[in-house]
């Protein structure tokens, strides 16, 4: 089973992705991790990417797409869930073309809906567990409030990312995601429109529900 997942920061995308990964034993592949692993591993693609990063430039798709494919093939032989990529329509098209050339299929594309203001508030209340960043803790959501200053799941130390407290930074991230012309939502819609003829299923979830209700709805549609 191969899955793409879309959702704004604050939508619970990481939490739901982790639940799906565990149930189906998929490789949960996040875009940031792809760069880190290639650079740390000293691959040819990683070295090329590092040159751009050192100059403060964006890594071009001609390097990023092959990185993604190599990681999917290396880690996702038993199925994968790709999180955080593509982020714009050009990447969406190039990724689809590259997957087709490699004979790699997509089975499901998941989009988690969440109003922008709700997403912002969730981000600012988010707390990260030192032991497992996918443990849900949020001071503004009753169902997943931490136990005081520690993780509600494991009791681990909690912290808040600096950029989660920066409304300007949150706004910039959401500007990219909620852009329906060329941004991340537009790339999700590329796959939504492609799904009927390409033979994969496009699943839309209401991100304002509880973690358990979203999970139940999602797993029912993946069955």
CSV table of C-alpha atoms in Angstrom, one decimal:
chain,number,residue,atom,x,y,z
A,1,UNK,CA,0.0,0.0,0.0
A,2,UNK,CA,1.4,3.4,-1.1
A,3,UNK,CA,-0.1,6.6,0.3
A,4,UNK,CA,0.3,10.4,-0.1
A,5,UNK,CA,-1.0,12.4,2.8
A,6,UNK,CA,-1.8,16.2,2.7
A,7,UNK,CA,-2.9,18.4,5.6
A,8,UNK,CA,-1.9,21.8,7.0
A,9,UNK,CA,0.4,22.2,10.0
A,10,UNK,CA,-1.9,21.6,13.0
A,11,UNK,CA,-4.3,19.2,11.2
A,12,UNK,CA,-3.0,16.1,13.0
A,13,UNK,CA,-1.5,14.8,9.8
A,14,UNK,CA,1.6,13.4,11.6
A,15,UNK,CA,-0.6,11.7,14.2
A,16,UNK,CA,-2.9,10.0,11.7
A,17,UNK,CA,0.1,9.1,9.5
A,18,UNK,CA,1.8,7.4,12.4
A,19,UNK,CA,-1.4,5.4,13.2
A,20,UNK,CA,-1.7,4.2,9.6
A,21,UNK,CA,2.0,3.4,9.4
A,22,UNK,CA,1.7,1.2,12.5
A,23,UNK,CA,-1.5,-0.6,11.4
A,24,UNK,CA,-0.2,-1.4,7.9
A,25,UNK,CA,3.5,-1.6,8.7
A,26,UNK,CA,4.4,1.1,6.1
A,27,UNK,CA,7.5,3.2,5.9
A,28,UNK,CA,6.5,6.7,7.1
A,29,UNK,CA,8.6,8.9,5.0
A,30,UNK,CA,8.8,12.6,5.8
A,31,UNK,CA,10.2,15.1,3.3
A,32,UNK,CA,12.6,16.7,5.9
A,33,UNK,CA,14.0,13.2,6.8
A,34,UNK,CA,14.7,12.5,3.1
A,35,UNK,CA,17.1,15.5,2.9
A,36,UNK,CA,18.7,14.7,6.3
A,37,UNK,CA,19.4,11.1,5.4
A,38,UNK,CA,20.9,11.7,2.0
A,39,UNK,CA,23.1,14.5,3.3
A,40,UNK,CA,24.2,12.5,6.4
A,41,UNK,CA,24.7,9.4,4.2
A,42,UNK,CA,26.9,11.3,1.8
A,43,UNK,CA,25.1,10.2,-1.3
A,44,UNK,CA,25.7,11.9,-4.6
A,45,UNK,CA,22.3,13.5,-4.4
A,46,UNK,CA,22.9,14.5,-0.8
A,47,UNK,CA,26.1,16.2,-1.7
A,48,UNK,CA,24.4,18.2,-4.5
A,49,UNK,CA,21.6,19.2,-2.2
A,50,UNK,CA,24.1,20.4,0.4
A,51,UNK,CA,25.7,22.7,-2.1
A,52,UNK,CA,22.4,24.5,-2.7
A,53,UNK,CA,21.6,24.6,1.0
A,54,UNK,CA,25.0,26.0,1.9
A,55,UNK,CA,24.3,28.8,-0.6
A,56,UNK,CA,20.9,29.5,1.0
A,57,UNK,CA,19.2,28.3,-2.2
A,58,UNK,CA,16.2,26.0,-2.6
A,59,UNK,CA,17.2,22.5,-3.8
A,60,UNK,CA,15.8,22.2,-7.4
A,61,UNK,CA,13.2,19.5,-8.2
A,62,UNK,CA,15.8,17.8,-10.5
A,63,UNK,CA,17.6,16.7,-7.3
A,64,UNK,CA,14.7,16.5,-4.9
A,65,UNK,CA,12.5,14.2,-7.0
A,66,UNK,CA,15.3,11.5,-7.5
A,67,UNK,CA,16.0,11.8,-3.7
A,68,UNK,CA,12.3,11.0,-2.9
A,69,UNK,CA,12.3,8.1,-5.4
A,70,UNK,CA,15.5,6.6,-4.0
A,71,UNK,CA,14.1,6.8,-0.5
A,72,UNK,CA,10.8,5.3,-1.4
A,73,UNK,CA,12.5,2.4,-3.1
A,74,UNK,CA,15.1,1.9,-0.3
A,75,UNK,CA,12.7,2.1,2.6
A,76,UNK,CA,9.3,1.4,1.1
A,77,UNK,CA,9.5,-2.0,-0.4
A,78,UNK,CA,6.6,-3.1,1.8
A,79,UNK,CA,4.6,0.0,1.2
A,80,UNK,CA,5.1,3.7,2.1
A,81,UNK,CA,3.3,6.8,3.4
A,82,UNK,CA,4.8,10.0,2.0
A,83,UNK,CA,4.3,13.1,4.2
A,84,UNK,CA,5.2,16.7,3.3
A,85,UNK,CA,5.8,16.3,-0.4
A,86,UNK,CA,4.9,17.5,-3.0
A,87,UNK,CA,4.4,21.1,-1.9
A,88,UNK,CA,3.4,22.7,-5.2
A,89,UNK,CA,1.8,21.8,-8.5
A,90,UNK,CA,5.1,21.4,-10.4
A,91,UNK,CA,6.4,18.9,-7.9
A,92,UNK,CA,3.0,17.1,-7.9
A,93,UNK,CA,3.2,16.6,-11.7
A,94,UNK,CA,6.9,15.7,-11.7
A,95,UNK,CA,6.5,13.2,-8.9
A,96,UNK,CA,3.6,11.5,-10.7
A,97,UNK,CA,5.6,11.3,-13.9
A,98,UNK,CA,8.6,9.9,-12.0
A,99,UNK,CA,6.5,7.3,-10.2
A,100,UNK,CA,5.0,6.2,-13.5
A,101,UNK,CA,8.4,5.8,-15.1
A,102,UNK,CA,9.5,3.7,-12.2
A,103,UNK,CA,6.4,1.5,-12.3
A,104,UNK,CA,5.4,2.6,-8.8
A,105,UNK,CA,1.7,3.0,-8.0
A,106,UNK,CA,-0.2,5.2,-5.6
A,107,UNK,CA,-3.1,3.4,-3.8
A,108,UNK,CA,-4.5,6.3,-1.7
A,109,UNK,CA,-4.2,10.0,-1.4
A,110,UNK,CA,-5.4,11.5,1.9
A,111,UNK,CA,-6.4,15.1,2.4
A,112,UNK,CA,-7.2,16.4,5.9
A,113,UNK,CA,-9.4,19.5,5.9
A,114,UNK,CA,-9.0,22.2,8.6
A,115,UNK,CA,-9.8,25.9,8.6
A,116,UNK,CA,-6.8,28.1,8.6
A,117,UNK,CA,-7.6,29.9,11.9
A,118,UNK,CA,-8.2,26.5,13.7
A,119,UNK,CA,-4.9,25.2,12.3
A,120,UNK,CA,-3.0,28.2,13.6
A,121,UNK,CA,-4.4,27.9,17.1
A,122,UNK,CA,-3.6,24.2,17.2
A,123,UNK,CA,0.0,24.9,16.2
A,124,UNK,CA,0.5,27.4,18.9
A,125,UNK,CA,-0.8,25.0,21.5
A,126,UNK,CA,1.2,22.0,20.3
A,127,UNK,CA,3.8,20.5,22.6
A,128,UNK,CA,6.5,18.1,21.4
A,129,UNK,CA,7.3,14.9,23.4
A,130,UNK,CA,11.1,14.3,23.8
A,131,UNK,CA,10.5,10.5,23.5
A,132,UNK,CA,8.2,10.5,20.5
A,133,UNK,CA,7.2,13.6,18.5
A,134,UNK,CA,4.0,11.8,17.3
A,135,UNK,CA,2.6,11.6,20.8
A,136,UNK,CA,-0.3,14.0,20.7
A,137,UNK,CA,-0.1,16.9,23.2
A,138,UNK,CA,-1.9,20.2,22.9
A,139,UNK,CA,-2.7,22.7,25.6
A,140,UNK,CA,-5.7,24.0,23.7
A,141,UNK,CA,-7.4,20.7,22.9
A,142,UNK,CA,-9.1,19.1,25.9
A,143,UNK,CA,-8.9,15.5,24.6
A,144,UNK,CA,-5.1,15.6,24.3
A,145,UNK,CA,-4.0,18.1,27.0
A,146,UNK,CA,-0.7,17.2,28.6
A,147,UNK,CA,-0.5,15.9,32.1
A,148,UNK,CA,0.8,19.2,33.5
A,149,UNK,CA,4.2,19.7,32.0
A,150,UNK,CA,4.7,16.1,30.7
A,151,UNK,CA,3.5,14.0,27.9
A,152,UNK,CA,0.0,12.6,28.4
A,153,UNK,CA,1.1,9.3,26.7
A,154,UNK,CA,4.5,8.4,28.2
A,155,UNK,CA,5.3,11.1,30.7
A,156,UNK,CA,8.2,12.4,28.6
A,157,UNK,CA,9.5,15.9,28.7
A,158,UNK,CA,7.6,18.4,26.6
A,159,UNK,CA,8.8,21.4,24.6
A,160,UNK,CA,7.4,24.0,22.2
A,161,UNK,CA,9.1,24.6,18.8
A,162,UNK,CA,10.1,28.3,18.6
A,163,UNK,CA,8.4,28.6,15.1
A,164,UNK,CA,5.2,27.2,16.6
A,165,UNK,CA,5.0,30.4,18.7
A,166,UNK,CA,5.7,32.7,15.8
A,167,UNK,CA,2.5,33.8,14.1
A,168,UNK,CA,4.4,35.3,11.2
A,169,UNK,CA,6.2,32.0,10.6
A,170,UNK,CA,2.9,30.1,10.9
A,171,UNK,CA,1.4,32.4,8.4
A,172,UNK,CA,4.1,31.9,5.8
A,173,UNK,CA,3.8,28.1,6.1
A,174,UNK,CA,0.0,28.3,5.7
A,175,UNK,CA,0.4,30.7,2.8
A,176,UNK,CA,2.1,27.9,1.0
A,177,UNK,CA,-0.2,25.2,2.1
A,178,UNK,CA,-3.6,27.0,1.5
A,179,UNK,CA,-2.6,28.3,-2.0
A,180,UNK,CA,-5.1,26.7,-4.3
A,181,UNK,CA,-3.4,28.0,-7.5
A,182,UNK,CA,0.2,26.7,-7.3
A,183,UNK,CA,0.7,25.7,-3.6
A,184,UNK,CA,0.3,22.5,-1.6
A,185,UNK,CA,-3.5,22.4,-1.8
A,186,UNK,CA,-3.2,22.8,-5.5
A,187,UNK,CA,-0.9,19.8,-5.6
A,188,UNK,CA,-3.4,17.8,-3.6
A,189,UNK,CA,-6.1,18.8,-6.1
A,190,UNK,CA,-3.9,17.6,-8.9
A,191,UNK,CA,-4.1,14.1,-7.5
A,192,UNK,CA,-7.8,14.5,-6.6
A,193,UNK,CA,-8.6,15.3,-10.3
A,194,UNK,CA,-6.2,12.5,-11.4
A,195,UNK,CA,-7.7,9.8,-9.2
A,196,UNK,CA,-10.7,8.6,-11.2
A,197,UNK,CA,-8.6,7.8,-14.3
A,198,UNK,CA,-5.4,6.8,-12.5
A,199,UNK,CA,-7.2,4.2,-10.4
A,200,UNK,CA,-6.3,5.3,-6.9
A,201,UNK,CA,-8.7,6.5,-4.1
A,202,UNK,CA,-8.8,10.1,-2.9
A,203,UNK,CA,-9.9,10.3,0.8
A,204,UNK,CA,-11.1,13.6,2.4
A,205,UNK,CA,-11.2,13.8,6.2
A,206,UNK,CA,-12.7,16.4,8.5
A,207,UNK,CA,-9.7,17.5,10.6
A,208,UNK,CA,-11.9,19.1,13.3
A,209,UNK,CA,-13.0,15.8,14.6
A,210,UNK,CA,-11.3,13.9,17.5
A,211,UNK,CA,-8.2,11.8,16.8
A,212,UNK,CA,-10.2,8.6,17.3
A,213,UNK,CA,-13.1,9.6,15.1
A,214,UNK,CA,-10.7,10.7,12.3
A,215,UNK,CA,-8.8,7.4,12.7
A,216,UNK,CA,-12.0,5.3,12.5
A,217,UNK,CA,-13.1,7.2,9.4
A,218,UNK,CA,-9.8,6.9,7.7
A,219,UNK,CA,-9.2,3.2,8.5
A,220,UNK,CA,-12.7,2.4,7.2
A,221,UNK,CA,-11.9,3.9,3.9
A,222,UNK,CA,-8.5,2.2,3.7
A,223,UNK,CA,-10.0,-1.2,4.3
